[in-house]
Short mmCIF file of C-alpha atoms in Angstrom, two decimals:
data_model
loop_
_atom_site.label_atom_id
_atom_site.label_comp_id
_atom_site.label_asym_id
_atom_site.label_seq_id
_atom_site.Cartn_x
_atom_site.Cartn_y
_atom_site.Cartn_z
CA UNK A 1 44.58 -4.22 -3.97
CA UNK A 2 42.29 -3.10 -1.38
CA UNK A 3 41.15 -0.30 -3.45
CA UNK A 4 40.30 -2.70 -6.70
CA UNK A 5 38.13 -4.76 -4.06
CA UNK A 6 36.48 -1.65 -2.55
CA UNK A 7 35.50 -0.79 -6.69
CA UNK A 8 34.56 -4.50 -7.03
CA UNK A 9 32.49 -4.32 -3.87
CA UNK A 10 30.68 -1.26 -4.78
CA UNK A 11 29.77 -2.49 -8.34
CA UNK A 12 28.52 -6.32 -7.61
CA UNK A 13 27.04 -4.30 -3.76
CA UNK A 14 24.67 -1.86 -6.35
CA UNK A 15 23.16 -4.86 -8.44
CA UNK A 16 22.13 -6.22 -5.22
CA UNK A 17 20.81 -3.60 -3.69
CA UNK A 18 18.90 -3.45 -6.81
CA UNK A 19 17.67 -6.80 -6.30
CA UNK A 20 17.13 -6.29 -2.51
CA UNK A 21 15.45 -2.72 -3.15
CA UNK A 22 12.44 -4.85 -4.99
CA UNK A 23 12.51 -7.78 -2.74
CA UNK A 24 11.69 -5.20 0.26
CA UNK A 25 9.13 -3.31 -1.64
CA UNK A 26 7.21 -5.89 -1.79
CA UNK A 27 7.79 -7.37 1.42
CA UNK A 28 7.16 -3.79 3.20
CA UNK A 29 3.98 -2.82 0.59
CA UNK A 30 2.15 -5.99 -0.34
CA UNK A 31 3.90 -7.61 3.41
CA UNK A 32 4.52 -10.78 0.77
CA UNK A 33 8.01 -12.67 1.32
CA UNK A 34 8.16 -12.87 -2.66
CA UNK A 35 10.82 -15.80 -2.38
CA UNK A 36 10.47 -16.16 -6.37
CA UNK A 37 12.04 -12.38 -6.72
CA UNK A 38 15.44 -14.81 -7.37
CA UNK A 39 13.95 -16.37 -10.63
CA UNK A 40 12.73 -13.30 -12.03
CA UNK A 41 16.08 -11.90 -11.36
CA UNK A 42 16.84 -14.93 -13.30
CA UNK A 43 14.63 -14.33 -15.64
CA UNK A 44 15.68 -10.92 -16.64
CA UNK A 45 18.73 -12.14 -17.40
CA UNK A 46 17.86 -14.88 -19.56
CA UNK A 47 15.37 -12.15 -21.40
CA UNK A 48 18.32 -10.07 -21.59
CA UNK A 49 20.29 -12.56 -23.42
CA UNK A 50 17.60 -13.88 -25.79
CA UNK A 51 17.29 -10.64 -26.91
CA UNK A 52 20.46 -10.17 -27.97
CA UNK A 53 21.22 -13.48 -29.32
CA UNK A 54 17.75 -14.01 -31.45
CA UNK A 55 16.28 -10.64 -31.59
CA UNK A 56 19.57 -9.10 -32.38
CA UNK A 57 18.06 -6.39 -29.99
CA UNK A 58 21.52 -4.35 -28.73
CA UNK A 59 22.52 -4.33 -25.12
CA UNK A 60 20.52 -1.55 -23.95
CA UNK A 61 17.24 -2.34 -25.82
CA UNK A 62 17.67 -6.20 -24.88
CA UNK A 63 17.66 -4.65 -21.05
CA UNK A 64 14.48 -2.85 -21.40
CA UNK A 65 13.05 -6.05 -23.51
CA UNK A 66 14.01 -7.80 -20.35
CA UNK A 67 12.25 -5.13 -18.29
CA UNK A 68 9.30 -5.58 -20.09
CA UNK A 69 9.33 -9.26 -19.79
CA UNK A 70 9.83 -9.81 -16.10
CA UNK A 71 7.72 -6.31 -15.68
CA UNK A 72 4.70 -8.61 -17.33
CA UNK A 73 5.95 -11.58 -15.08
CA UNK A 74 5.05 -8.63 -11.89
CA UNK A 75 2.14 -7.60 -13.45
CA UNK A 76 1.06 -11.77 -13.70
CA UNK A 77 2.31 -13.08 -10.22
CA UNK A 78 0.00 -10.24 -8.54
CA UNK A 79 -3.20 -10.51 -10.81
CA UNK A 80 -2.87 -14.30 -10.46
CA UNK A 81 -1.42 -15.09 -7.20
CA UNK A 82 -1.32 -12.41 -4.46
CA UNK A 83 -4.49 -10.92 -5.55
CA UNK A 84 -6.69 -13.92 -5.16
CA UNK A 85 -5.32 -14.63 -2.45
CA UNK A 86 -5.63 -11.03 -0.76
CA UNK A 87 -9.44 -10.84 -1.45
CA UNK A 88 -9.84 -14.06 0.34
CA UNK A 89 -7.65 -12.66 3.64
CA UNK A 90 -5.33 -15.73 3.01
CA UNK A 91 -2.74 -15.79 6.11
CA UNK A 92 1.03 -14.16 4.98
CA UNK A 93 1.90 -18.11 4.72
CA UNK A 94 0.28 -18.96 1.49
CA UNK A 95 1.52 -16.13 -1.01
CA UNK A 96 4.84 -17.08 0.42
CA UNK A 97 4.62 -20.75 -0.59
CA UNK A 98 2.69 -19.69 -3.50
CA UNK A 99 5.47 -17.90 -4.63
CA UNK A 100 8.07 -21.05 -4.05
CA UNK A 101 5.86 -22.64 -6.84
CA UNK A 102 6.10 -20.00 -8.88
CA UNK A 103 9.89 -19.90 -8.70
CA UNK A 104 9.88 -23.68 -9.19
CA UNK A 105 8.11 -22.74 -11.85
CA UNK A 106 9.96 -20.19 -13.67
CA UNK A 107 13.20 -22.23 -13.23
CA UNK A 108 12.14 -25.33 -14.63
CA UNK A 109 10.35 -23.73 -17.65
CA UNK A 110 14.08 -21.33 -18.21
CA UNK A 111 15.41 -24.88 -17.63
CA UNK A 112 13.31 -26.61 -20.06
CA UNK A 113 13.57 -24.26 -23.13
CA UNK A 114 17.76 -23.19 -22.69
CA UNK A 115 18.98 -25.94 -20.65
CA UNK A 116 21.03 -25.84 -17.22
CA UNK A 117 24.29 -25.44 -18.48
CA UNK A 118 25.94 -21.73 -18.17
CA UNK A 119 25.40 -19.33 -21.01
CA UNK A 120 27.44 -16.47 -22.09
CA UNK A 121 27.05 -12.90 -23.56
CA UNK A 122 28.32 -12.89 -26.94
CA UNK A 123 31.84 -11.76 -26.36
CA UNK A 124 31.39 -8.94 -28.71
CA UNK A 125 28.15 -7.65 -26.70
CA UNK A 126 30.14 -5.92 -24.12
CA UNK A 127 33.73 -4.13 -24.29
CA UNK A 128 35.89 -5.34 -21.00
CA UNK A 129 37.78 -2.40 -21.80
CA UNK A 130 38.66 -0.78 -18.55
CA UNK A 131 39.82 2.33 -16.96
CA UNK A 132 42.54 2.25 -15.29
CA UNK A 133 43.69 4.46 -11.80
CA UNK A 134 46.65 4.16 -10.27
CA UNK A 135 46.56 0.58 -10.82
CA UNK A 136 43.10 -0.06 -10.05
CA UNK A 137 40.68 -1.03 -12.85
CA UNK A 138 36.76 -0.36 -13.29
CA UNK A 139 35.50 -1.25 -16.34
CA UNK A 140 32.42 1.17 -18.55
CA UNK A 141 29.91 -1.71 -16.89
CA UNK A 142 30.98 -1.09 -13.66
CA UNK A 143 30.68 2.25 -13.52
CA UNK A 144 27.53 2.27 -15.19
CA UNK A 145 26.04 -0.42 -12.73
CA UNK A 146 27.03 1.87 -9.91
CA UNK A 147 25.18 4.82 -11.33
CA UNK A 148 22.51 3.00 -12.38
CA UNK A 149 21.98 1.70 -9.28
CA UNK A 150 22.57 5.27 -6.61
CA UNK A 151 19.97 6.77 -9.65
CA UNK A 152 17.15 4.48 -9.30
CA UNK A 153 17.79 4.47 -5.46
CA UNK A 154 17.74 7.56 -5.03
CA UNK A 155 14.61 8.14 -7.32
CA UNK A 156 12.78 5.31 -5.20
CA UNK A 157 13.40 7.00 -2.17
CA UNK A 158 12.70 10.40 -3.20
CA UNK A 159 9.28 8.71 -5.09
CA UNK A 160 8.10 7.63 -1.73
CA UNK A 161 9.04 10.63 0.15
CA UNK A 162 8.11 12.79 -1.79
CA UNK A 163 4.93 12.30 -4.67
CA UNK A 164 1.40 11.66 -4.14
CA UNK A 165 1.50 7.96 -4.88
CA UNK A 166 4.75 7.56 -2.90
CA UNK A 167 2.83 8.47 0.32
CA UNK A 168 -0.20 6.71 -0.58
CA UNK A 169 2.75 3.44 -0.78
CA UNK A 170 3.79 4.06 2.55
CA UNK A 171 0.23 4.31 3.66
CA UNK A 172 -1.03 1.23 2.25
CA UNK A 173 1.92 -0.46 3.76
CA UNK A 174 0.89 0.74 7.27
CA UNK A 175 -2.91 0.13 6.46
CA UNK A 176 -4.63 -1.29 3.40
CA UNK A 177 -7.77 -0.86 5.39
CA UNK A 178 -7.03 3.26 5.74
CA UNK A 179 -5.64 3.81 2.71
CA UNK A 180 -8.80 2.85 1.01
CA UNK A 181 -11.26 4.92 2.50
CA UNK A 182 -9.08 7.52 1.92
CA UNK A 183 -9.41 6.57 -1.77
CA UNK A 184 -6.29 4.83 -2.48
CA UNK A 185 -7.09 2.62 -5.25
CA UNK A 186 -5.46 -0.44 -3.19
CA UNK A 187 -5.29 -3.23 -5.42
CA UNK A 188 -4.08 -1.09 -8.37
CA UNK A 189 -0.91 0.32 -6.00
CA UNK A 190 -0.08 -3.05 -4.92
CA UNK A 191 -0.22 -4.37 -8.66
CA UNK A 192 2.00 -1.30 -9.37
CA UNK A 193 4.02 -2.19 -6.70
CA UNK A 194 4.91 -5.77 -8.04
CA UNK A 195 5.30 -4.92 -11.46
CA UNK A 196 7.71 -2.18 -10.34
CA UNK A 197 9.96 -4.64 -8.06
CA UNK A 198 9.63 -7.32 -10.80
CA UNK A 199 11.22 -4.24 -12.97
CA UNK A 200 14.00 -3.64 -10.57
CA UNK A 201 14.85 -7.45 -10.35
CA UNK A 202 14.48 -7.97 -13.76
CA UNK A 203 17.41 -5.04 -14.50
CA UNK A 204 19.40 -6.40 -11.30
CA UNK A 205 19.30 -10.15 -12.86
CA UNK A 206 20.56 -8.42 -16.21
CA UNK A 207 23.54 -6.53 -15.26
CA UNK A 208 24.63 -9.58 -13.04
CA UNK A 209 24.80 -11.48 -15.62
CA UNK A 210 26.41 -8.76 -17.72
CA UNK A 211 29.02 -8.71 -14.95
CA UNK A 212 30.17 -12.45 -14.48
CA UNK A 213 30.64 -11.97 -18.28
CA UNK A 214 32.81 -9.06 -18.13
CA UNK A 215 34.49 -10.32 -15.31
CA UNK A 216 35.12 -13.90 -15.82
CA UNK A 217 36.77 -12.71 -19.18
CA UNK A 218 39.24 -11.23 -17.06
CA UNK A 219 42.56 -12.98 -16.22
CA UNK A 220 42.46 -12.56 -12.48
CA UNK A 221 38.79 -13.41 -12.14
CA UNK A 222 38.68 -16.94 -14.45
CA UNK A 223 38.20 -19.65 -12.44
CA UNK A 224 36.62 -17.44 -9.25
CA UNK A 225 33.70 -16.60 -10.22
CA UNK A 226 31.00 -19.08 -11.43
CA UNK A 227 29.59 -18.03 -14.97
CA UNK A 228 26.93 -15.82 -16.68
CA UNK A 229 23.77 -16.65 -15.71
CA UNK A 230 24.33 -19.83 -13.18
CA UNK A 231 24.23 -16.96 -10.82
CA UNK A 232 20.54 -15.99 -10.60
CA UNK A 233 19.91 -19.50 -10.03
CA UNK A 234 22.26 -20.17 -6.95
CA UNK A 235 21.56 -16.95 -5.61
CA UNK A 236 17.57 -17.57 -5.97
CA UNK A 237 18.22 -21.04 -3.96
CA UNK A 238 21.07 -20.05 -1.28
CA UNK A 239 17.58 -17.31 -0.84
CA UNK A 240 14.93 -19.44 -0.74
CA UNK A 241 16.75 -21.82 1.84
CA UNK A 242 17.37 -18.94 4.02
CA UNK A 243 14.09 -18.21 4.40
CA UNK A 244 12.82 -22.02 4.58
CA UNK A 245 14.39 -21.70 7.75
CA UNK A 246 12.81 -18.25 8.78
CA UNK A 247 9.23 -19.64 7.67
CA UNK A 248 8.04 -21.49 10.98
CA UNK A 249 10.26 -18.73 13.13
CA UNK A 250 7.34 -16.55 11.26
CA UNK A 251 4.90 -18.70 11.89
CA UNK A 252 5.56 -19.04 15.51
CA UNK A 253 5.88 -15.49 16.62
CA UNK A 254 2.68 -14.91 14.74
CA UNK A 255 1.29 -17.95 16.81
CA UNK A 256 1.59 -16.43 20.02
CA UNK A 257 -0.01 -13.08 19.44
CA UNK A 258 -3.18 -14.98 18.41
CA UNK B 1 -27.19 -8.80 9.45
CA UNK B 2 -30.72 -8.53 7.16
CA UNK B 3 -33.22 -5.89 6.72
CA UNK B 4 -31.71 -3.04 7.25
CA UNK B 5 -33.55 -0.20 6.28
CA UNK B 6 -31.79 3.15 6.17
CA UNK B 7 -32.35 6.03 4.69
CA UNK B 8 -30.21 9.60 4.80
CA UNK B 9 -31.63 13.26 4.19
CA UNK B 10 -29.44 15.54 2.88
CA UNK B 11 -27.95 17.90 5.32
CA UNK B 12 -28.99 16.15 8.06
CA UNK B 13 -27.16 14.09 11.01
CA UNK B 14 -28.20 11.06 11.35
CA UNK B 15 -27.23 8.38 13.51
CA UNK B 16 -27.49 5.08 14.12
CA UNK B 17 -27.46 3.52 17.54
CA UNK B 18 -26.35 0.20 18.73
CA UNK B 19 -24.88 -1.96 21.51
CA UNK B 20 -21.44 -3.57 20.63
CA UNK B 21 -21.76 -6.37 17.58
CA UNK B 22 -25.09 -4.89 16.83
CA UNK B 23 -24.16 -4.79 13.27
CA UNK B 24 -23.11 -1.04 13.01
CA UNK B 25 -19.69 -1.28 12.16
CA UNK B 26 -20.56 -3.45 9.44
CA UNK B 27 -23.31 -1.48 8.05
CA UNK B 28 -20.60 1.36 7.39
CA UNK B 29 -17.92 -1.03 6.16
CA UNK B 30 -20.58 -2.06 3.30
CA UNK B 31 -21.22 1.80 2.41
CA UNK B 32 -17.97 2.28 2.12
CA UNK B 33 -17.11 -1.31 -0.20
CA UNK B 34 -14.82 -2.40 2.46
CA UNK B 35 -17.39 -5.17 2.82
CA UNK B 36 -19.45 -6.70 0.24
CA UNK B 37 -23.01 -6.90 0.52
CA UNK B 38 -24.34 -9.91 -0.40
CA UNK B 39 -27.90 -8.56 -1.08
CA UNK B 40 -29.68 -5.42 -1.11
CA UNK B 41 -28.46 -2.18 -2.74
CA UNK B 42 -26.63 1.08 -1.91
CA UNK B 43 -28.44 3.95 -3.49
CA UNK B 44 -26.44 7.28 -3.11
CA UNK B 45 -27.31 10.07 -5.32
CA UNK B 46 -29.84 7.82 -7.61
CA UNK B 47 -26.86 5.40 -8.30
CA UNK B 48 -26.28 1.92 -7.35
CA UNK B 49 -22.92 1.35 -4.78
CA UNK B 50 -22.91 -1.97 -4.02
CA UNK B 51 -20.21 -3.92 -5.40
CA UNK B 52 -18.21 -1.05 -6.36
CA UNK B 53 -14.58 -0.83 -4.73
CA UNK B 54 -13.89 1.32 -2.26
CA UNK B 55 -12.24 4.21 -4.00
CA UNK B 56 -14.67 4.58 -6.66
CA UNK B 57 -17.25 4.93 -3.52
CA UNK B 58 -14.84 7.49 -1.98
CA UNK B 59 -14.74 9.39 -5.39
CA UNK B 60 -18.77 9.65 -4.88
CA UNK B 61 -17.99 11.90 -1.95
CA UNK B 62 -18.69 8.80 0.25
CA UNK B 63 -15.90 9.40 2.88
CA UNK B 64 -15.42 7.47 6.17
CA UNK B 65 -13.86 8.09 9.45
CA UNK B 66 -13.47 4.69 10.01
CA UNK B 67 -13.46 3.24 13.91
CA UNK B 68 -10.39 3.52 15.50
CA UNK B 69 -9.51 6.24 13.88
CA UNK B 70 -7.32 4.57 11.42
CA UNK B 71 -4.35 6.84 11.00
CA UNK B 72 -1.41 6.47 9.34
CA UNK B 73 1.18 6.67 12.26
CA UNK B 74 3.82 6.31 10.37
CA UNK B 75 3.42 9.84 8.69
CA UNK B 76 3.25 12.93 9.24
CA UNK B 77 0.02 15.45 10.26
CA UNK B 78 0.50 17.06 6.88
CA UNK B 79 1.02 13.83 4.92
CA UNK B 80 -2.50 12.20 6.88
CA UNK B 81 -4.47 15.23 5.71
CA UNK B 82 -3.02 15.61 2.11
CA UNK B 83 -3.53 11.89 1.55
CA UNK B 84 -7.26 12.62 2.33
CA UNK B 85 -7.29 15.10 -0.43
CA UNK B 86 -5.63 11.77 -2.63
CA UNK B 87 -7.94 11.77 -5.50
CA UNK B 88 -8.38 15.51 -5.86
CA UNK B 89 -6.45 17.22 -8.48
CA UNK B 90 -6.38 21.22 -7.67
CA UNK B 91 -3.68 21.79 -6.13
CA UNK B 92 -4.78 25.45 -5.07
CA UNK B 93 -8.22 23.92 -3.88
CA UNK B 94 -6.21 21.19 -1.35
CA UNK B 95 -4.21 24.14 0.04
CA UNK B 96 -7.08 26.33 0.44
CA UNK B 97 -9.14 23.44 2.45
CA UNK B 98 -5.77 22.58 4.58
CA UNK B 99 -5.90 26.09 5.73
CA UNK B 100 -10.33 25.61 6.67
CA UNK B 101 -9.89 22.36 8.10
CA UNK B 102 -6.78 23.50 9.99
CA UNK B 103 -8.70 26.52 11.21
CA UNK B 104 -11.51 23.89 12.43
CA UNK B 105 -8.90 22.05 14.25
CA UNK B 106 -5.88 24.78 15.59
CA UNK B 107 -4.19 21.80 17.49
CA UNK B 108 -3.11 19.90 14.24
CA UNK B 109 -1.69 23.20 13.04
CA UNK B 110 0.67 23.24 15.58
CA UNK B 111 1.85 19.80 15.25
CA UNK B 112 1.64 19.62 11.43
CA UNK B 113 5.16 18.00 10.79
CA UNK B 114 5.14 15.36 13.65
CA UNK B 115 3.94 11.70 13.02
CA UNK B 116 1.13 11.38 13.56
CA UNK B 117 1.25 8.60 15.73
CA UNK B 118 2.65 11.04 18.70
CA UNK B 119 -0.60 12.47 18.58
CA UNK B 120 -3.08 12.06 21.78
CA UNK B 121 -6.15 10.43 21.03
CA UNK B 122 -8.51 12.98 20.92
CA UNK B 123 -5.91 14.67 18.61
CA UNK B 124 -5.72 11.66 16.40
CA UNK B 125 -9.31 11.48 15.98
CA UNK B 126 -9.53 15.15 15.30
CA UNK B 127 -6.81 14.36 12.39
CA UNK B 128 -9.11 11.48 11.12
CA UNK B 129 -11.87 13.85 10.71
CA UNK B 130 -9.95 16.29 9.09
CA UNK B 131 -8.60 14.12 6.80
CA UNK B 132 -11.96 13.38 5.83
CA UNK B 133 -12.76 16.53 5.19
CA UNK B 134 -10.17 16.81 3.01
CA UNK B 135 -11.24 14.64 0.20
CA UNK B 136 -14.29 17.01 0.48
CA UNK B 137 -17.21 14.39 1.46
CA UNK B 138 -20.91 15.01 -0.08
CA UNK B 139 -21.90 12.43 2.86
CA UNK B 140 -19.70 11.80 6.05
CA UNK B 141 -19.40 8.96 7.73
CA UNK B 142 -17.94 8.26 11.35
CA UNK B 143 -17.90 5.03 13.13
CA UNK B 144 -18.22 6.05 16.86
CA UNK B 145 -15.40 9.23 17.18
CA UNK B 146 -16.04 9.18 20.92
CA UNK B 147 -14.66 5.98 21.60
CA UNK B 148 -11.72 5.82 24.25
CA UNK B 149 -12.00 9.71 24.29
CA UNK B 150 -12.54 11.87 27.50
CA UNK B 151 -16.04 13.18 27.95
CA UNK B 152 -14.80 16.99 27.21
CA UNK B 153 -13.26 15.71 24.26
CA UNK B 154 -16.41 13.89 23.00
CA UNK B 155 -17.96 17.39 23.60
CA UNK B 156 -15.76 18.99 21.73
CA UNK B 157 -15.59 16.10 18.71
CA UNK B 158 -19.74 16.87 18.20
CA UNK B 159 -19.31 20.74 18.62
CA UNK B 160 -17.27 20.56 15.31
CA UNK B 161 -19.67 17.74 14.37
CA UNK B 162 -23.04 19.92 14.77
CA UNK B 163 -20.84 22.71 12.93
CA UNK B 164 -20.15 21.04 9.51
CA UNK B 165 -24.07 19.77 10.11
CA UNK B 166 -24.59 23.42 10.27
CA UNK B 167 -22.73 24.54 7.05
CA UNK B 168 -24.20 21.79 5.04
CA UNK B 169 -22.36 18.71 5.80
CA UNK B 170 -24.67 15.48 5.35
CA UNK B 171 -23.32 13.28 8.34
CA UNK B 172 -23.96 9.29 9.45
CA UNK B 173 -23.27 9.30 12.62
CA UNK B 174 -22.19 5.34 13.97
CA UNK B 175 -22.29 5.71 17.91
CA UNK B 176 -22.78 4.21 21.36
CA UNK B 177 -22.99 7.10 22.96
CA UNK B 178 -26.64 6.81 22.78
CA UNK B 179 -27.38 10.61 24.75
CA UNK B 180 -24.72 12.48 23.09
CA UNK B 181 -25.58 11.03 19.72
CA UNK B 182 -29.14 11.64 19.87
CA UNK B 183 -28.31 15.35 20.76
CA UNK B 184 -26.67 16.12 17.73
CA UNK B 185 -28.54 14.22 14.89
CA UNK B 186 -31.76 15.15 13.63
CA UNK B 187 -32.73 11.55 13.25
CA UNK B 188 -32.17 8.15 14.53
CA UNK B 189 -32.16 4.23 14.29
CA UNK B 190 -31.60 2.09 16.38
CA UNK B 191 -30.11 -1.12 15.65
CA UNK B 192 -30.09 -4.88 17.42
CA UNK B 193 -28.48 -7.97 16.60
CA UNK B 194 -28.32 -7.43 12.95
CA UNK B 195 -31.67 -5.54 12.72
CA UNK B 196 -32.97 -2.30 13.19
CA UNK B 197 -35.50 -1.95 16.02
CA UNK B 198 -36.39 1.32 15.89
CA UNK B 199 -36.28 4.55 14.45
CA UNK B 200 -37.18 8.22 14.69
CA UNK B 201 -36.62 11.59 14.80
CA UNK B 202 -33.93 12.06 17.55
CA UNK B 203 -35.94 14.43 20.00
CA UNK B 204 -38.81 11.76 20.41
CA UNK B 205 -36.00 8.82 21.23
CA UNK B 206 -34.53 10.63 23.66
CA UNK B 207 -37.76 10.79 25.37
CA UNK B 208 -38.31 7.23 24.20
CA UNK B 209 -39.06 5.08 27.39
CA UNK B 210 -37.69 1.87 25.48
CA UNK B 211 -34.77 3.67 24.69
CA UNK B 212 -33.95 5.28 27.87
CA UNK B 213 -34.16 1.96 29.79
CA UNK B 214 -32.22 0.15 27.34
CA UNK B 215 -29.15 2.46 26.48
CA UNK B 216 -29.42 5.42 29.30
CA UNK B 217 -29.84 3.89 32.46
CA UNK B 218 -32.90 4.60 34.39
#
């Protein structure tokens, strides 16, 4: 029993560290609390599913389609929000709040066009079929979640350790100001930056909602686990409240060093 | 600021003097595209710079050692003087100029794989130069290297300073250390609330009466 948690653990731990390996990107690149990182996790999902349902796209091409959609979404929310604001020195407030509007946003327009009520996979868009090992079980998704996620961690961190670009990231996260004269094209690394967390949430918010489906098909897990895609959305709120919170805590410290 | 009037010989030092919030500062944050001028122009090599971003400045050969020195503390020697060579693409060139600039400056050498933000602060400014040199500058720009430095270390800062002069280096020189400044470039202004109040060639400031009872004591 403690082993099938520990595999359960592992799996649902990688898709969000996938989620929280954007989030922090852009928080420790662009120094932006992106608090609508939850709806294009959210998003990707509901790409993910469109694609397979009207596009008849199959799983893995609906996951890229997905990646391209909330990648676009990245490439948007910085040309049209964080940029503006940046070349106008806006205090680390307003892309923050800026980005609760875009969340609102994004949720009411997902809303709008699918409704609120849970959607599924097609049961035929995923096998459950599961391994079994001494009793505990791991399904193909599982396993495929945690690999996908140790890969593109590792990759990140070996990106920024290791290229060209990757140290120009961790320059311009020390010092926009330096890593421009030291010809750092800033604004395009910080637009690459948010379309490259938008493309890690956007593949997080996919194989969640890949994994409630699997999952909640199971015997043991119907009735646990809320369904499908309701996820993103909780998770984007239970987020965004957190950090309501946090916000004048911010503010405050910030306060007294000025 | 308004009417500035400056204008750079190639291989020459020149320098451009100024009490704090004269303007100085500024005037090299608009070469460089960190600040926009809202009139006037940038010529550099025949072609316009104003309004262009800051990298596409530093791929004219533009480069700035901005004040404060500006390193990234966070990484290491090597990584602060590779990123300088950021927009170059031969690798065999970069590695060959990491081995000059490290001859020009022995210390960083010896602490190449330490963060840079253990360095001293004459170290760290020696780092910010050589990371300028890196990126190979046609003109370089320093906003006042001797600040919060020893006097020896100043000394030592426009040695290597006079020495790139020497091999060729084009240098703008942003300092308030009006004597040591005026020994090293060939040519001077002088700048005042936003203007500049006077100019020359350096040897006939530094006998200047005006400007030794206004920046070099009686």
């Amino acid at each position: 029993m403690l082993a099938q948690q520990l595999v359960n653990a592992i799996s649902l731990g990688g898709v969000y560290a996938l989620f929280a390996l954007g989030f922090t990107l852009v928080f420790g690149v662009l120094n932006v609390v992106n608090l609508a990182h939850g709806a294009i996790f959210m998003l990707g999902a509901y790409a993910a599913l469109q694609g397979v349902i009207h596009l008849r796209l199959s799983l893995l091409a609906s996951a890229f389609f997905a990646m391209l959609v909330t990648g676009i979404v990245g490439w948007l929310l910085d040309r049209l929000i964080f940029a503006p604001l940046r070349a106008r020195r806006a205090p680390h407030l307003a892309p923050m709040v800026a980005t609760i509007g875009l969340a609102i946003s994004l949720n009411s327009l997902v809303q709008g066009f699918f409704g609120a009520e849970n959607l599924r996979f097609p049961v035929d868009a995923l096998s459950a079929e599961a391994l079994s090992l001494r009793g505990v079980q791991i399904t193909w998704l599982e396993l495929r979640i945690i690999f996908l996620a140790f890969v593109l961690m590792v990759a990140l961190l070996w990106g920024l350790k290791k290229t060209r670009i990757g140290c120009a990231l961790r320059g311009l996260a020390e010092s926009p100001k330096a890593a421009a004269l030291m010809g750092v094209d800033v604004d395009g690394l910080f637009r690459m930056t948010s379309v490259i967390a938008a493309l890690l949430g956007g593949v997080a918010g996919v194989l969640i909602a890949l994994y409630t489906n699997v999952k909640s098909s199971r015997p043991i897990w119907d009735g646990m686990m809320s369904q499908a895609l309701r996820q993103g959305r909780t998770y984007h709120e239970q987020f965004s409240g957190s950090f309501g919170t946090a916000g004048p805590l911010r503010r405050n410290r910030s306060g007294e060093r000025h | 600021m308004r009417g500035i009037d400056l204008s750079l010989h190639q291989g020459q030092t020149t320098t451009l003097l100024g009490a704090n919030g004269a303007g100085k500062s500024s005037t090299l944050l608009a070469l460089s595209g960190l600040l926009r001028a809202s009139a006037g122009s940038i010529i550099f090599d025949g072609a316009e710079l104003r309004n262009l971003p800051p990298h596409r400045i530093h791929a004219r050969g533009l480069i700035q050692v901005p004040e404060g020195r500006e390193i990234l503390t966070t990484l290491t020697v090597r990584e602060n003087l590779l990123l300088g060579a950021y927009r170059r693409q031969r690798r065999d060139e970069i590695a060959a100029d990491l081995e000059n600039t490290l001859m020009l400056f022995p210390r960083l050498g010896e602490r190449l794989d330490s963060a840079a933000g253990n360095l001293s602060c004459g170290e760290q400014q020696m780092l910010a130069i050589a990371r300028a040199l890196m990126a190979r500058p046609r003109l370089l720009l320093l906003d006042e290297p001797s600040m919060g430095l020893a006097p020896l270390l100043v000394q030592e800062i426009l040695k290597t300073l006079r020495e790139l002069n020497e091999q060729g280096l084009t240098i703008f020189l942003v300092e308030q250390n009006v004597h040591q400044a005026l020994r090293v470039a060939h040519y001077a202004y002088v700048m005042e609330s936003g203007q500049i109040v006077l100019s020359g060639p350096s040897s006939e400031l530094l006998n200047n009466p005006k400007v030794i009872e206004a920046y070099l004591g009686a």
